[in-house]
mmCIF file of C-alpha atoms and ligand atoms in Angstrom:
data_model
loop_
_atom_site.group_PDB
_atom_site.id
_atom_site.type_symbol
_atom_site.label_atom_id
_atom_site.label_comp_id
_atom_site.label_asym_id
_atom_site.label_seq_id
_atom_site.Cartn_x
_atom_site.Cartn_y
_atom_site.Cartn_z
ATOM 1 C CA MET A 1 17.309 -2.655 -32.128
ATOM 2 C CA SER A 2 16.374 -5.018 -29.119
ATOM 3 C CA VAL A 3 13.538 -3.716 -26.761
ATOM 4 C CA ARG A 4 15.935 -3.228 -23.431
ATOM 5 C CA GLU A 5 17.914 -2.005 -25.798
ATOM 6 C CA LYS A 6 15.422 0.558 -26.675
ATOM 7 C CA MET A 7 14.721 1.052 -22.824
ATOM 8 C CA LEU A 8 18.106 2.066 -22.280
ATOM 9 C CA GLU A 9 18.624 4.396 -24.791
ATOM 10 C CA ILE A 10 15.484 6.051 -23.986
ATOM 11 C CA LEU A 11 14.875 5.955 -20.368
ATOM 12 C CA GLU A 12 18.443 6.865 -19.943
ATOM 13 C CA GLY A 13 19.298 7.933 -17.033
ATOM 14 C CA ILE A 14 16.498 6.395 -14.495
ATOM 15 C CA ASP A 15 17.213 3.228 -12.543
ATOM 16 C CA ILE A 16 16.249 0.113 -13.693
ATOM 17 C CA ARG A 17 16.899 -2.806 -12.660
ATOM 18 C CA PHE A 18 16.238 -5.786 -14.763
ATOM 19 C CA LYS A 19 14.374 -8.887 -13.643
ATOM 20 C CA GLU A 20 15.082 -7.796 -10.278
ATOM 21 C CA PRO A 21 13.697 -10.171 -6.948
ATOM 22 C CA LEU A 22 10.355 -8.099 -5.147
ATOM 23 C CA HIS A 23 10.730 -10.390 -1.402
ATOM 24 C CA SER A 24 12.970 -7.514 -0.343
ATOM 25 C CA TYR A 25 10.889 -4.499 -1.172
ATOM 26 C CA SER A 26 7.582 -6.433 0.540
ATOM 27 C CA TYR A 27 6.158 -6.587 3.380
ATOM 28 C CA THR A 28 4.631 -10.557 2.949
ATOM 29 C CA LYS A 29 8.449 -11.267 2.286
ATOM 30 C CA VAL A 30 6.942 -13.124 -0.668
ATOM 31 C CA GLY A 31 7.285 -12.632 -4.575
ATOM 32 C CA GLY A 32 9.348 -13.474 -7.808
ATOM 33 C CA GLU A 33 10.469 -11.267 -10.228
ATOM 34 C CA ALA A 34 9.332 -8.281 -11.633
ATOM 35 C CA ASP A 35 10.683 -7.553 -15.035
ATOM 36 C CA TYR A 36 11.453 -4.507 -15.039
ATOM 37 C CA LEU A 37 11.831 -2.188 -11.775
ATOM 38 C CA VAL A 38 11.711 1.284 -12.072
ATOM 39 C CA PHE A 39 13.017 3.755 -9.505
ATOM 40 C CA PRO A 40 11.730 7.203 -10.740
ATOM 41 C CA ARG A 41 13.351 10.146 -8.747
ATOM 42 C CA ASN A 42 11.019 12.662 -10.251
ATOM 43 C CA ARG A 43 6.947 12.805 -11.360
ATOM 44 C CA PHE A 44 8.939 13.656 -15.102
ATOM 45 C CA GLU A 45 10.852 10.479 -15.247
ATOM 46 C CA LEU A 46 7.777 8.300 -14.123
ATOM 47 C CA ALA A 47 6.186 10.191 -17.227
ATOM 48 C CA ARG A 48 8.650 9.065 -19.230
ATOM 49 C CA VAL A 49 8.263 5.448 -18.065
ATOM 50 C CA VAL A 50 4.659 5.200 -18.600
ATOM 51 C CA LYS A 51 5.034 6.783 -21.919
ATOM 52 C CA PHE A 52 7.675 4.214 -23.272
ATOM 53 C CA ALA A 53 5.391 1.544 -21.592
ATOM 54 C CA ASN A 54 2.355 3.040 -23.220
ATOM 55 C CA GLN A 55 4.392 3.409 -26.682
ATOM 56 C CA GLU A 56 5.773 -0.384 -26.162
ATOM 57 C CA ASN A 57 2.768 -2.295 -25.149
ATOM 58 C CA ILE A 58 4.188 -3.233 -22.235
ATOM 59 C CA SER A 59 2.317 -3.498 -19.306
ATOM 60 C CA TRP A 60 3.204 -1.323 -16.052
ATOM 61 C CA MET A 61 2.228 -0.490 -12.381
ATOM 62 C CA VAL A 62 2.712 1.077 -9.605
ATOM 63 C CA LEU A 63 3.720 0.562 -5.843
ATOM 64 C CA GLY A 64 3.949 2.337 -2.851
ATOM 65 C CA ASN A 65 5.559 1.033 0.153
ATOM 66 C CA ALA A 66 4.833 -2.737 -0.864
ATOM 67 C CA SER A 67 2.844 -2.982 2.458
ATOM 68 C CA ASN A 68 -1.149 -3.968 0.908
ATOM 69 C CA ILE A 69 0.391 -6.401 -1.400
ATOM 70 C CA ILE A 70 1.009 -10.397 -2.263
ATOM 71 C CA VAL A 71 2.798 -10.608 -5.322
ATOM 72 C CA ARG A 72 2.241 -14.200 -6.458
ATOM 73 C CA ASP A 73 5.219 -16.235 -6.896
ATOM 74 C CA GLY A 74 5.778 -15.445 -10.852
ATOM 75 C CA GLY A 75 6.442 -11.857 -9.960
ATOM 76 C CA ILE A 76 5.504 -9.436 -12.332
ATOM 77 C CA ARG A 77 5.381 -8.916 -16.009
ATOM 78 C CA GLY A 78 5.981 -5.817 -17.526
ATOM 79 C CA PHE A 79 7.314 -2.659 -15.490
ATOM 80 C CA VAL A 80 6.799 -2.366 -11.701
ATOM 81 C CA ILE A 81 7.520 1.521 -10.503
ATOM 82 C CA LEU A 82 8.095 1.902 -7.408
ATOM 83 C CA CYS A 83 7.712 5.881 -6.336
ATOM 84 C CA ASP A 84 9.801 6.133 -3.050
ATOM 85 C CA LYS A 85 12.645 8.362 -4.268
ATOM 86 C CA LEU A 86 9.169 10.587 -4.783
ATOM 87 C CA ASN A 87 8.877 11.429 -1.523
ATOM 88 C CA ASN A 88 9.385 15.383 -0.575
ATOM 89 C CA VAL A 89 6.824 17.029 2.061
ATOM 90 C CA SER A 90 6.036 20.263 2.571
ATOM 91 C CA VAL A 91 3.812 22.371 5.280
ATOM 92 C CA ASP A 92 2.710 25.554 3.895
ATOM 93 C CA GLY A 93 0.139 26.883 7.015
ATOM 94 C CA TYR A 94 -2.336 24.058 7.841
ATOM 95 C CA THR A 95 -1.963 22.266 4.719
ATOM 96 C CA ILE A 96 0.479 19.222 4.029
ATOM 97 C CA GLU A 97 1.387 18.484 1.099
ATOM 98 C CA ALA A 98 3.424 14.952 0.113
ATOM 99 C CA GLU A 99 4.511 13.128 -3.227
ATOM 100 C CA ALA A 100 3.228 9.754 -3.532
ATOM 101 C CA GLY A 101 5.825 7.774 -2.616
ATOM 102 C CA ALA A 102 6.603 9.716 0.635
ATOM 103 C CA ASN A 103 6.422 7.549 3.831
ATOM 104 C CA LEU A 104 3.005 8.004 5.752
ATOM 105 C CA ILE A 105 4.155 7.108 8.942
ATOM 106 C CA GLU A 106 7.661 10.419 8.645
ATOM 107 C CA THR A 107 4.260 12.212 6.732
ATOM 108 C CA THR A 108 2.129 11.691 10.430
ATOM 109 C CA ARG A 109 5.658 13.067 12.049
ATOM 110 C CA ILE A 110 6.029 15.957 9.853
ATOM 111 C CA ALA A 111 2.772 17.143 11.402
ATOM 112 C CA LEU A 112 3.472 16.674 15.024
ATOM 113 C CA ARG A 113 6.085 18.617 14.628
ATOM 114 C CA HIS A 114 4.051 21.588 13.126
ATOM 115 C CA SER A 115 1.591 20.580 15.995
ATOM 116 C CA LEU A 116 -1.239 19.785 12.791
ATOM 117 C CA THR A 117 -3.998 17.862 13.949
ATOM 118 C CA GLY A 118 -5.843 15.011 11.627
ATOM 119 C CA PHE A 119 -3.059 12.978 10.940
ATOM 120 C CA GLU A 120 -2.538 10.722 14.021
ATOM 121 C CA PHE A 121 -4.704 8.393 12.951
ATOM 122 C CA ALA A 122 -2.132 7.506 10.301
ATOM 123 C CA CYS A 123 0.594 7.028 12.311
ATOM 124 C CA GLY A 124 1.092 3.390 12.520
ATOM 125 C CA ILE A 125 0.275 3.095 9.004
ATOM 126 C CA PRO A 126 3.869 1.866 6.899
ATOM 127 C CA GLY A 127 2.643 2.921 3.748
ATOM 128 C CA SER A 128 3.151 5.318 1.321
ATOM 129 C CA VAL A 129 0.987 8.738 1.105
ATOM 130 C CA GLY A 130 0.532 7.331 -2.567
ATOM 131 C CA GLY A 131 -0.445 3.856 -1.770
ATOM 132 C CA ALA A 132 -2.712 5.607 1.374
ATOM 133 C CA VAL A 133 -4.756 7.508 -1.006
ATOM 134 C CA PHE A 134 -5.640 4.817 -3.429
ATOM 135 C CA MET A 135 -6.434 2.660 -0.353
ATOM 136 C CA ASN A 136 -8.283 5.305 1.332
ATOM 137 C CA ALA A 137 -6.410 3.829 4.658
ATOM 138 C CA GLY A 138 -7.685 4.171 7.695
ATOM 139 C CA ALA A 139 -7.333 3.216 11.192
ATOM 140 C CA TYR A 140 -9.050 4.001 14.626
ATOM 141 C CA GLY A 141 -11.412 5.850 13.197
ATOM 142 C CA GLY A 142 -9.978 7.758 10.721
ATOM 143 C CA GLU A 143 -9.714 7.779 6.814
ATOM 144 C CA ILE A 144 -7.376 9.660 3.758
ATOM 145 C CA ALA A 145 -10.708 10.710 2.726
ATOM 146 C CA HIS A 146 -11.376 12.684 5.473
ATOM 147 C CA ILE A 147 -8.322 14.575 4.940
ATOM 148 C CA LEU A 148 -7.739 14.779 1.639
ATOM 149 C CA GLN A 149 -7.933 18.394 -0.133
ATOM 150 C CA SER A 150 -6.804 17.341 -3.307
ATOM 151 C CA CYS A 151 -4.786 14.913 -5.289
ATOM 152 C CA LYS A 152 -2.288 15.070 -8.429
ATOM 153 C CA VAL A 153 -2.191 12.221 -10.506
ATOM 154 C CA LEU A 154 -1.013 10.461 -14.095
ATOM 155 C CA THR A 155 -3.671 9.066 -16.155
ATOM 156 C CA LYS A 156 -2.953 5.912 -17.441
ATOM 157 C CA ASP A 157 -2.954 7.702 -20.847
ATOM 158 C CA GLY A 158 -0.026 10.103 -19.368
ATOM 159 C CA GLU A 159 -2.175 13.473 -18.430
ATOM 160 C CA ILE A 160 -1.436 15.404 -15.572
ATOM 161 C CA GLU A 161 -4.844 16.117 -13.671
ATOM 162 C CA THR A 162 -5.476 17.539 -10.310
ATOM 163 C CA LEU A 163 -8.462 16.047 -8.305
ATOM 164 C CA SER A 164 -10.740 17.109 -5.854
ATOM 165 C CA ALA A 165 -11.259 14.681 -2.834
ATOM 166 C CA LYS A 166 -15.390 14.411 -4.418
ATOM 167 C CA ASP A 167 -13.798 13.127 -7.486
ATOM 168 C CA LEU A 168 -11.966 10.420 -5.847
ATOM 169 C CA ASN A 169 -15.369 9.350 -4.619
ATOM 170 C CA PHE A 170 -13.855 7.649 -1.268
ATOM 171 C CA GLY A 171 -15.454 5.026 0.436
ATOM 172 C CA TYR A 172 -14.555 2.009 2.755
ATOM 173 C CA ARG A 173 -11.058 1.239 1.300
ATOM 174 C CA HIS A 174 -12.116 2.412 -2.021
ATOM 175 C CA SER A 175 -11.424 5.156 -4.032
ATOM 176 C CA ALA A 176 -11.431 6.426 -7.959
ATOM 177 C CA ILE A 177 -7.835 5.883 -8.176
ATOM 178 C CA GLN A 178 -8.731 1.853 -8.278
ATOM 179 C CA ALA A 179 -10.341 1.244 -11.123
ATOM 180 C CA SER A 180 -9.167 4.383 -13.021
ATOM 181 C CA GLY A 181 -5.244 3.063 -13.166
ATOM 182 C CA ALA A 182 -3.949 6.673 -12.916
ATOM 183 C CA VAL A 183 -0.763 7.291 -10.531
ATOM 184 C CA VAL A 184 -1.052 9.186 -7.202
ATOM 185 C CA LEU A 185 2.058 11.674 -7.996
ATOM 186 C CA SER A 186 1.144 13.945 -4.979
ATOM 187 C CA ALA A 187 -1.875 14.667 -2.406
ATOM 188 C CA LYS A 188 -3.016 17.587 -0.508
ATOM 189 C CA PHE A 189 -4.122 17.300 3.212
ATOM 190 C CA ALA A 190 -6.037 19.612 5.169
ATOM 191 C CA LEU A 191 -5.046 19.840 8.859
ATOM 192 C CA ALA A 192 -6.025 22.103 11.514
ATOM 193 C CA PRO A 193 -3.698 23.621 14.458
ATOM 194 C CA GLY A 194 -3.456 21.634 17.553
ATOM 195 C CA SER A 195 -1.180 21.108 20.183
ATOM 196 C CA HIS A 196 1.890 19.869 19.923
ATOM 197 C CA GLN A 197 1.524 17.617 23.542
ATOM 198 C CA VAL A 198 -2.226 16.454 22.986
ATOM 199 C CA ILE A 199 -1.075 15.412 19.593
ATOM 200 C CA LYS A 200 1.967 13.136 20.340
ATOM 201 C CA GLN A 201 -0.307 11.496 23.126
ATOM 202 C CA GLU A 202 -2.562 10.641 21.174
ATOM 203 C CA MET A 203 -0.178 9.388 18.512
ATOM 204 C CA ASP A 204 2.077 7.477 21.643
ATOM 205 C CA ARG A 205 -1.753 5.832 22.491
ATOM 206 C CA LEU A 206 -2.111 4.597 19.109
ATOM 207 C CA THR A 207 1.329 3.474 18.796
ATOM 208 C CA HIS A 208 0.823 1.541 22.406
ATOM 209 C CA LEU A 209 -2.507 -0.107 20.950
ATOM 210 C CA ARG A 210 -0.994 -1.170 17.648
ATOM 211 C CA GLU A 211 1.892 -3.045 19.747
ATOM 212 C CA LEU A 212 -0.016 -4.577 22.508
ATOM 213 C CA LYS A 213 -2.691 -5.891 19.574
ATOM 214 C CA GLN A 214 -0.329 -6.575 15.920
ATOM 215 C CA PRO A 215 2.180 -8.821 15.267
ATOM 216 C CA LEU A 216 4.507 -6.336 14.258
ATOM 217 C CA GLU A 217 7.470 -8.163 14.552
ATOM 218 C CA TYR A 218 6.561 -10.545 11.473
ATOM 219 C CA PRO A 219 6.549 -9.963 7.649
ATOM 220 C CA SER A 220 2.227 -9.659 7.184
ATOM 221 C CA CYS A 221 0.207 -7.681 5.381
ATOM 222 C CA GLY A 222 -1.695 -5.803 7.844
ATOM 223 C CA SER A 223 -4.831 -6.608 8.067
ATOM 224 C CA VAL A 224 -6.335 -9.334 4.937
ATOM 225 C CA PHE A 225 -9.798 -8.873 4.732
ATOM 226 C CA LYS A 226 -12.212 -5.757 4.960
ATOM 227 C CA ARG A 227 -14.390 -5.425 8.367
ATOM 228 C CA PRO A 228 -17.984 -6.597 6.898
ATOM 229 C CA VAL A 229 -20.682 -4.716 7.992
ATOM 230 C CA GLY A 230 -21.475 -5.297 11.702
ATOM 231 C CA TYR A 231 -18.392 -8.043 12.502
ATOM 232 C CA PHE A 232 -15.061 -8.042 12.429
ATOM 233 C CA ALA A 233 -13.163 -10.263 10.428
ATOM 234 C CA GLY A 234 -10.517 -11.441 13.250
ATOM 235 C CA GLN A 235 -12.811 -11.826 15.488
ATOM 236 C CA LEU A 236 -15.035 -14.303 12.800
ATOM 237 C CA ILE A 237 -11.931 -16.033 11.824
ATOM 238 C CA SER A 238 -11.128 -16.993 16.336
ATOM 239 C CA GLU A 239 -14.530 -17.831 16.464
ATOM 240 C CA ALA A 240 -13.909 -20.103 13.775
ATOM 241 C CA GLY A 241 -10.924 -21.572 15.362
ATOM 242 C CA LEU A 242 -8.768 -20.566 13.390
ATOM 243 C CA LYS A 243 -5.969 -18.883 15.196
ATOM 244 C CA GLY A 244 -2.435 -20.133 15.045
ATOM 245 C CA TYR A 245 -3.452 -22.357 11.153
ATOM 246 C CA ARG A 246 -0.870 -22.730 9.155
ATOM 247 C CA ILE A 247 -0.730 -23.403 5.310
ATOM 248 C CA GLY A 248 2.986 -24.311 4.843
ATOM 249 C CA GLY A 249 5.440 -21.449 6.361
ATOM 250 C CA VAL A 250 2.121 -18.647 6.447
ATOM 251 C CA GLU A 251 0.361 -18.871 9.857
ATOM 252 C CA VAL A 252 -3.409 -16.946 11.067
ATOM 253 C CA SER A 253 -1.174 -14.708 13.804
ATOM 254 C CA GLU A 254 -2.389 -15.764 17.541
ATOM 255 C CA LYS A 255 -2.157 -12.541 18.478
ATOM 256 C CA HIS A 256 -4.613 -10.634 15.866
ATOM 257 C CA ALA A 257 -6.579 -13.571 13.795
ATOM 258 C CA GLY A 258 -6.727 -10.860 10.938
ATOM 259 C CA PHE A 259 -3.606 -11.138 10.251
ATOM 260 C CA MET A 260 -1.725 -13.491 8.503
ATOM 261 C CA ILE A 261 2.171 -13.979 8.895
ATOM 262 C CA ASN A 262 4.914 -15.267 7.198
ATOM 263 C CA VAL A 263 6.497 -17.184 9.935
ATOM 264 C CA ALA A 264 8.619 -19.689 7.910
ATOM 265 C CA ASP A 265 10.344 -18.293 4.181
ATOM 266 C CA GLY A 266 6.326 -19.321 2.927
ATOM 267 C CA THR A 267 5.298 -18.258 -0.460
ATOM 268 C CA ALA A 268 2.934 -16.500 -2.033
ATOM 269 C CA LYS A 269 0.984 -19.608 -2.899
ATOM 270 C CA ASP A 270 0.854 -20.153 0.751
ATOM 271 C CA TYR A 271 -1.244 -16.952 1.382
ATOM 272 C CA GLU A 272 -3.209 -17.617 -1.707
ATOM 273 C CA ASP A 273 -3.859 -21.222 -0.345
ATOM 274 C CA LEU A 274 -4.833 -19.970 3.646
ATOM 275 C CA ILE A 275 -6.777 -16.773 2.439
ATOM 276 C CA GLU A 276 -9.004 -19.227 0.230
ATOM 277 C CA SER A 277 -9.075 -21.567 2.727
ATOM 278 C CA VAL A 278 -10.133 -19.447 5.752
ATOM 279 C CA ILE A 279 -12.605 -17.859 3.696
ATOM 280 C CA GLU A 280 -14.702 -20.944 3.041
ATOM 281 C CA LYS A 281 -14.067 -22.145 6.934
ATOM 282 C CA VAL A 282 -15.039 -18.567 8.069
ATOM 283 C CA LYS A 283 -18.613 -18.489 5.131
ATOM 284 C CA GLU A 284 -19.179 -22.807 7.021
ATOM 285 C CA HIS A 285 -18.891 -21.459 10.975
ATOM 286 C CA SER A 286 -20.376 -17.970 10.803
ATOM 287 C CA GLY A 287 -22.482 -17.721 6.538
ATOM 288 C CA ILE A 288 -20.105 -14.792 6.423
ATOM 289 C CA THR A 289 -18.553 -14.300 3.156
ATOM 290 C CA LEU A 290 -14.950 -12.966 3.790
ATOM 291 C CA GLU A 291 -13.780 -9.938 1.626
ATOM 292 C CA ARG A 292 -9.861 -9.482 0.976
ATOM 293 C CA GLU A 293 -8.306 -5.932 1.350
ATOM 294 C CA VAL A 294 -5.064 -7.399 0.307
ATOM 295 C CA ARG A 295 -4.519 -7.480 -3.012
ATOM 296 C CA ILE A 296 -2.967 -10.186 -5.104
ATOM 297 C CA LEU A 297 -0.517 -8.867 -7.939
ATOM 298 C CA GLY A 298 1.287 -10.740 -11.343
ATOM 299 C CA GLU A 299 1.353 -14.791 -11.989
ATOM 300 C CA SER A 300 1.699 -17.837 -10.277
ATOM 301 C CA LYS A 301 4.561 -20.080 -10.344
HETATM 302 C C1 FAD B 1 2.024 -4.205 9.872
HETATM 303 C C2 FAD B 1 0.484 -3.384 9.105
HETATM 304 C C3 FAD B 1 -0.519 -2.633 9.518
HETATM 305 C C4 FAD B 1 -1.215 -1.867 8.782
HETATM 306 N N1 FAD B 1 -2.158 -1.435 9.459
HETATM 307 C C5 FAD B 1 -3.205 -0.710 8.481
HETATM 308 C C6 FAD B 1 -3.883 -0.095 8.958
HETATM 309 O O1 FAD B 1 -4.271 0.351 10.313
HETATM 310 N N2 FAD B 1 -4.902 0.625 7.749
HETATM 311 C C7 FAD B 1 -4.787 0.510 6.548
HETATM 312 O O2 FAD B 1 -6.043 1.029 5.761
HETATM 313 N N3 FAD B 1 -4.209 -0.093 5.908
HETATM 314 C C8 FAD B 1 -3.026 -0.626 6.614
HETATM 315 N N4 FAD B 1 -1.984 -1.663 6.426
HETATM 316 C C9 FAD B 1 -2.200 -2.025 5.100
HETATM 317 C C10 FAD B 1 -0.994 -0.761 3.675
HETATM 318 O O3 FAD B 1 0.105 -0.118 4.671
HETATM 319 C C11 FAD B 1 -1.977 0.129 3.411
HETATM 320 O O4 FAD B 1 -3.425 -0.318 2.662
HETATM 321 C C12 FAD B 1 -1.221 1.594 2.857
HETATM 322 O O5 FAD B 1 -2.072 2.818 2.359
HETATM 323 C C13 FAD B 1 -1.149 0.867 1.422
HETATM 324 O O6 FAD B 1 0.374 1.946 0.712
HETATM 325 P P1 FAD B 1 1.327 1.411 -0.130
HETATM 326 O O7 FAD B 1 2.143 2.353 -0.310
HETATM 327 O O8 FAD B 1 1.954 -0.071 1.157
HETATM 328 O O9 FAD B 1 0.855 0.578 -0.658
HETATM 329 P P2 FAD B 1 1.023 -1.159 -1.623
HETATM 330 O O10 FAD B 1 0.933 -1.801 -0.746
HETATM 331 O O11 FAD B 1 2.721 -0.420 -2.214
HETATM 332 O O12 FAD B 1 -0.096 -1.165 -2.640
HETATM 333 C C14 FAD B 1 -1.080 -0.926 -2.809
HETATM 334 C C15 FAD B 1 -2.568 -0.426 -3.922
HETATM 335 O O13 FAD B 1 -2.064 0.510 -4.184
HETATM 336 C C16 FAD B 1 -1.855 0.932 -5.123
HETATM 337 N N5 FAD B 1 -0.959 2.238 -5.093
HETATM 338 C C17 FAD B 1 0.684 1.895 -5.033
HETATM 339 N N6 FAD B 1 1.278 3.458 -5.055
HETATM 340 C C18 FAD B 1 0.408 4.328 -6.021
HETATM 341 C C19 FAD B 1 0.189 5.705 -6.554
HETATM 342 N N7 FAD B 1 1.558 6.583 -6.672
HETATM 343 N N8 FAD B 1 -0.852 5.903 -7.473
HETATM 344 C C20 FAD B 1 -2.003 4.955 -7.689
HETATM 345 N N9 FAD B 1 -1.544 3.441 -7.018
HETATM 346 C C21 FAD B 1 -1.029 3.337 -6.005
HETATM 347 C C22 FAD B 1 -0.789 -0.219 -5.899
HETATM 348 O O14 FAD B 1 -0.975 -0.250 -7.399
HETATM 349 C C23 FAD B 1 -1.817 -1.406 -4.862
HETATM 350 O O15 FAD B 1 -2.744 -1.891 -6.365
HETATM 351 C C24 FAD B 1 -1.376 -2.326 7.916
HETATM 352 C C25 FAD B 1 -0.212 -2.779 7.082
HETATM 353 C C26 FAD B 1 1.008 -3.737 7.624
HETATM 354 C C27 FAD B 1 1.520 -4.538 7.043
#
């Protein structure tokens, strides 16, 4: 029996797409094919895929909204598990529990509907709950670490565990999940009662700031670089004269130099070359070495 036949038999009922191009799923609109792109509808299907992949020695990885990744042009071997169908969100008192694939922005709107405060900072971050926990996503002084109470994970060996915020060892755009290889299945956020009007005003204010400062009309992966201690990456890039600097179809945004936008059918190679070149030029200009925030996955062509 071929691996494909075995897969279809053992993973029967699970939505699997073969040789599926990833560019249409990714915020940067670049990237090659996944050998097997899987859409589990619940954690049991997800666990079945991981078990099968481990048994068959096939590599696997999970994605949320693909808003903080660049998939290389040669694509990703093995399974890519997209979590967007695991998207249940429930509210219990001042706590919100959301599955990994729940849209982060939608989750902040649910908090607003229940007049719960604490989640406003994330109202414009286009990730999933799982990706946000993995990255410790943050903005405007807030971050996931400030509100996360606990999360359920599937370890890379297929065990389900509940981790406290302390276990996650959060830091700036860092969580312990990044090294453990576990899959975030769901997360519980501890919020506080607030005024619907005040929460809404704050979310409107932050949305307005984003629209004003970020090139949201173009494909991008948000801020490409982490904030170097004591500096802003965008400012360093701008001071090095790199606004509008372009390689292939990807350019440093004129509006926000921390963003690289795909303006003309750019490729992952264009992104990688531009990132390397910007790091080099900023180092020459300011002596500071920028560190990537965006994660680059898969194989070159
Ligand atoms: C326009 C724009 C604005 C942005 N603004 C911000 C901002 O203000 N602040 C900020 O922090 N980020 C920002 N980002 C980046 C991005 O939205 C966040 O990092 C987000 O948390 C990534 O979530 P995701 O679901 O898209 O993750 P993905 O891009 O799908 O994945 C990112 C990483 O997380 C891992 N991952 C995803 N889901 C899981 C899971 N369930 N379990 C384990 N690992 C998982 C993936 O394997 C990958 O390594 C922005 C991006 C864009 C395009």
